[in-house]
PDB file of C-alpha atoms in Angstrom:
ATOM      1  CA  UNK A  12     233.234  85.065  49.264  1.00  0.00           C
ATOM      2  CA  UNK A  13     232.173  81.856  47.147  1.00  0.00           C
ATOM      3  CA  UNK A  14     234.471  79.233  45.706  1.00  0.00           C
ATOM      4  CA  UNK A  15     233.628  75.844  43.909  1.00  0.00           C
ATOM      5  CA  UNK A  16     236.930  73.082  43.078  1.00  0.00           C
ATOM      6  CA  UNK A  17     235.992  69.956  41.140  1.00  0.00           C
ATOM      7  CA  UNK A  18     237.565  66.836  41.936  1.00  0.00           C
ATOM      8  CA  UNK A  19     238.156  63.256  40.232  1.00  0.00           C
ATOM      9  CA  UNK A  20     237.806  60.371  43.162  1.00  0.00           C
ATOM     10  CA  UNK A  21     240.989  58.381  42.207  1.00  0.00           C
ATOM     11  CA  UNK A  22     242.699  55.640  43.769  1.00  0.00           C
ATOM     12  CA  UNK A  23     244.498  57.718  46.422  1.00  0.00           C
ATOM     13  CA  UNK A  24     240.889  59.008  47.724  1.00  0.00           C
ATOM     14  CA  UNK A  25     239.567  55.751  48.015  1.00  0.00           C
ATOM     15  CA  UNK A  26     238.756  54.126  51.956  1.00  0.00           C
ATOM     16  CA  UNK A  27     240.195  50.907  50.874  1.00  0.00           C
ATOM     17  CA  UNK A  28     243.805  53.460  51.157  1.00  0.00           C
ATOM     18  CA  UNK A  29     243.128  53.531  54.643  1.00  0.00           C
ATOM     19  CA  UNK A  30     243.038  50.311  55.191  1.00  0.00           C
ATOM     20  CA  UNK A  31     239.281  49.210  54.592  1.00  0.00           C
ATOM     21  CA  UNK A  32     238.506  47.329  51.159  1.00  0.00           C
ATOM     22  CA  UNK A  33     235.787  49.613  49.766  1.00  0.00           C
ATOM     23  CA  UNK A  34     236.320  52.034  46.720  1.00  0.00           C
ATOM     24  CA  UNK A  35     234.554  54.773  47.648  1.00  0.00           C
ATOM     25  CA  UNK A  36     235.412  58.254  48.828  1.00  0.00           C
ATOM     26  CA  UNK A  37     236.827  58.358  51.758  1.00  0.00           C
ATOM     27  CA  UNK A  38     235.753  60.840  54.649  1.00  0.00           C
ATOM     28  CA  UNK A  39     239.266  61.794  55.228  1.00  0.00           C
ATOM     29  CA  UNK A  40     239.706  62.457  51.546  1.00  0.00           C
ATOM     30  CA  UNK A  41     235.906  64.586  51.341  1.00  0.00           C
ATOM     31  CA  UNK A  42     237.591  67.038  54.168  1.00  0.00           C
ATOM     32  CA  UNK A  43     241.137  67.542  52.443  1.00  0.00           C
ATOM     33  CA  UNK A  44     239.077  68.903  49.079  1.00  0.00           C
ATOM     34  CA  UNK A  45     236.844  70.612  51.799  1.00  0.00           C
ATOM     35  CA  UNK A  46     240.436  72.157  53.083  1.00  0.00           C
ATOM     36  CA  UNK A  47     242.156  72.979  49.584  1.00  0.00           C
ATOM     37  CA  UNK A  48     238.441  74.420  48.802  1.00  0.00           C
ATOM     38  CA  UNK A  49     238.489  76.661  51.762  1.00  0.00           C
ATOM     39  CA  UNK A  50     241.936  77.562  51.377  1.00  0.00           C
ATOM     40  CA  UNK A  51     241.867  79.074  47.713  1.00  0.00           C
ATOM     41  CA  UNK A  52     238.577  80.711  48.491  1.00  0.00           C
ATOM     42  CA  UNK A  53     240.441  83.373  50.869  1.00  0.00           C
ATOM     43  CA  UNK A  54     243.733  83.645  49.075  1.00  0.00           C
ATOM     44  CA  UNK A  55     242.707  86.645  46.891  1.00  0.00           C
ATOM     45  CA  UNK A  56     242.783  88.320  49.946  1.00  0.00           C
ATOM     46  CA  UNK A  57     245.694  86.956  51.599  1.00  0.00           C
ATOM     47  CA  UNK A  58     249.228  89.214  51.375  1.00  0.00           C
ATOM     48  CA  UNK A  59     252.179  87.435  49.932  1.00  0.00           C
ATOM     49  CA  UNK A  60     253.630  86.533  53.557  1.00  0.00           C
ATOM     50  CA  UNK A  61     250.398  85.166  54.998  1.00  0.00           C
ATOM     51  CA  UNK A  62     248.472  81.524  54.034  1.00  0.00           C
ATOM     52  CA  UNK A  63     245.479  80.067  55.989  1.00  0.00           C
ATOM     53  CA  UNK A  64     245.605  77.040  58.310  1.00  0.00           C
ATOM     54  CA  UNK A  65     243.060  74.352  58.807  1.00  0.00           C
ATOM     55  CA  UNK A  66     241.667  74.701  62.674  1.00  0.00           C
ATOM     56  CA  UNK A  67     238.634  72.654  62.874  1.00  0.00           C
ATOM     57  CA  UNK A  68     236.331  71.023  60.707  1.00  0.00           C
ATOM     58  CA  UNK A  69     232.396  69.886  61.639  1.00  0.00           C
ATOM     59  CA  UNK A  70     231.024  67.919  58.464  1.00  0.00           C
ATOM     60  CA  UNK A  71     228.866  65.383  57.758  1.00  0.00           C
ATOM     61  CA  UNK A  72     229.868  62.609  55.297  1.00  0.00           C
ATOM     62  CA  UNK A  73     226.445  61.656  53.557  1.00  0.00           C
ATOM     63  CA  UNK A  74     226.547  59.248  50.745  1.00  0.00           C
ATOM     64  CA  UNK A  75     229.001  57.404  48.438  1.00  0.00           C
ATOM     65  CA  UNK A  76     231.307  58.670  45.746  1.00  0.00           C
ATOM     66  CA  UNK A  77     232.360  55.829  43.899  1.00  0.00           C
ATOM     67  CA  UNK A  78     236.072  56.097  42.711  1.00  0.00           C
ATOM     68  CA  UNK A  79     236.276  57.555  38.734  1.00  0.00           C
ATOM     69  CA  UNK A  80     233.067  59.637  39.495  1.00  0.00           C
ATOM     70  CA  UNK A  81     233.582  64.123  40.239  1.00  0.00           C
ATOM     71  CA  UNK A  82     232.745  65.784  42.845  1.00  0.00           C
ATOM     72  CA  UNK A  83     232.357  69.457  43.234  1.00  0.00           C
ATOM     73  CA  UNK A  84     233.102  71.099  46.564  1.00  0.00           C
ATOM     74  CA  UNK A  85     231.622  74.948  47.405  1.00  0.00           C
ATOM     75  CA  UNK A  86     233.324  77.026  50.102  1.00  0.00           C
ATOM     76  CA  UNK A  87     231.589  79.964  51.061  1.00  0.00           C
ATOM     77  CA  UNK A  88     232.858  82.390  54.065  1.00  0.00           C
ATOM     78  CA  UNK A  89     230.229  83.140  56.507  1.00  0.00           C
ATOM     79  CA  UNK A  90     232.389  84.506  59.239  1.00  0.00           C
ATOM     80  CA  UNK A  91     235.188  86.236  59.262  1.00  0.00           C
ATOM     81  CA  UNK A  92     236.703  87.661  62.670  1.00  0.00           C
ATOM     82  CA  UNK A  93     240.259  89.122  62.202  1.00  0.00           C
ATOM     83  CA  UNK A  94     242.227  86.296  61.238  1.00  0.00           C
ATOM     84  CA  UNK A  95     240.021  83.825  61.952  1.00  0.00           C
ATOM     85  CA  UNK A  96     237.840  82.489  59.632  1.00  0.00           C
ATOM     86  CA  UNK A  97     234.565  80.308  59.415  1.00  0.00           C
ATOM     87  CA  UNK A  98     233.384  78.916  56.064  1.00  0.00           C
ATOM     88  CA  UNK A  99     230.132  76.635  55.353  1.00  0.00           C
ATOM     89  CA  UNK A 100     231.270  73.771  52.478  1.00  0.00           C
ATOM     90  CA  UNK A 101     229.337  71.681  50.334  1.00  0.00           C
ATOM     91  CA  UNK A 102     230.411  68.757  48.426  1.00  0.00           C
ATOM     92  CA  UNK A 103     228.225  67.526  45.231  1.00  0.00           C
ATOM     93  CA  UNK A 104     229.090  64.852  42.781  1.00  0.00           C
ATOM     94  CA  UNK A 105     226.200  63.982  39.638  1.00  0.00           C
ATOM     95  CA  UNK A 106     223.778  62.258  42.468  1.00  0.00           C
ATOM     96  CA  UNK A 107     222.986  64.993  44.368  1.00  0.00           C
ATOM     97  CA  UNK A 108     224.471  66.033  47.815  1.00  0.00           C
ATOM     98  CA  UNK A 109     227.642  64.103  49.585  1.00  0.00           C
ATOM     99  CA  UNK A 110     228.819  66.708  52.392  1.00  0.00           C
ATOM    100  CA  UNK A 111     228.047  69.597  54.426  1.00  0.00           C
ATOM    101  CA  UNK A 112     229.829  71.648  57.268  1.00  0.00           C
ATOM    102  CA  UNK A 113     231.506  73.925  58.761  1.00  0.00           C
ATOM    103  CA  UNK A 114     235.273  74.857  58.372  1.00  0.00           C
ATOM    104  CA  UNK A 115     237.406  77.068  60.604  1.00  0.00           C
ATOM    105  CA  UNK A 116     240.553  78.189  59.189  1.00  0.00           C
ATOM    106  CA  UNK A 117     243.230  80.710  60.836  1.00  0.00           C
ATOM    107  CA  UNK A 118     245.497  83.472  58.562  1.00  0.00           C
ATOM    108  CA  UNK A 119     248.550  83.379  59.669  1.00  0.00           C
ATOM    109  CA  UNK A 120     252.114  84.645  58.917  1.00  0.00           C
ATOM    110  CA  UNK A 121     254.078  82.515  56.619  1.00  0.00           C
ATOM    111  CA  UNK A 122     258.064  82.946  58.587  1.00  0.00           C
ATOM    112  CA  UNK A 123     256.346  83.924  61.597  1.00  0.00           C
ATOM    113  CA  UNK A 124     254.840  80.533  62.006  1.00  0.00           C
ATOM    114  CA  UNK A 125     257.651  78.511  60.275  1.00  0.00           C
ATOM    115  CA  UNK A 126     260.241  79.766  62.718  1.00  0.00           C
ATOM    116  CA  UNK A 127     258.225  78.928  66.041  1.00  0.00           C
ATOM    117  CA  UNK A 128     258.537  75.325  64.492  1.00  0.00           C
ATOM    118  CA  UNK A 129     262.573  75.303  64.653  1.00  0.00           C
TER     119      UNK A 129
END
């Protein structure tokens, strides 16, 4: 399974949000669309009671997106072992290459989850 998301660098993305003054892409911000990317790559298979949940994340962060530019960021799953889940992402914005990795994500039962939290 493949999946691609595009994404506008806006001022929320930005490292100066987390407390640095340079408007770029942040690294936290490159693994959230990583996440979301993941995420809606596996939902076709997902029933209506289960969603995925981020469990790990290995990327490298390797160049600038400056804010106002796109990015696109590919998901592919390359592992899949019951309800865990492995996925290699990408990110790309007109430059060339910004981020690679690996994402581990977990399927899990919507109530059966939310009620261990009460």
């Amino acid at each position: 399974m493949r999946h691609e998301k595009r994404f506008k660098v806006d001022e929320s993305m930005v490292a100066k949000g987390i407390g640095l003054n340079v408007r770029v892409l942040s690294t936290p911000s490159l693994i959230l669309a990583m996440e979301i990317t993941a995420h809606e790559c596996i939902l076709p298979e997902l029933s209506e009671f289960e969603t995925t949940v981020g469990t790990g994340i290995c990327m490298r962060h390797l160049k600038p997106t400056k804010i106002g530019e796109e990015f696109t960021v590919v998901a592919e799953l390359i592992e899949r072992n019951g309800r865990k889940l492995k996925f290699k992402v990408s990110a790309y914005d007109s430059q060339g290459k910004i981020g690679e990795g690996e994402h581990y994500r977990a399927i899990i039962n919507k109530s059966e989850f939310e009620s261990r939290l009460k």
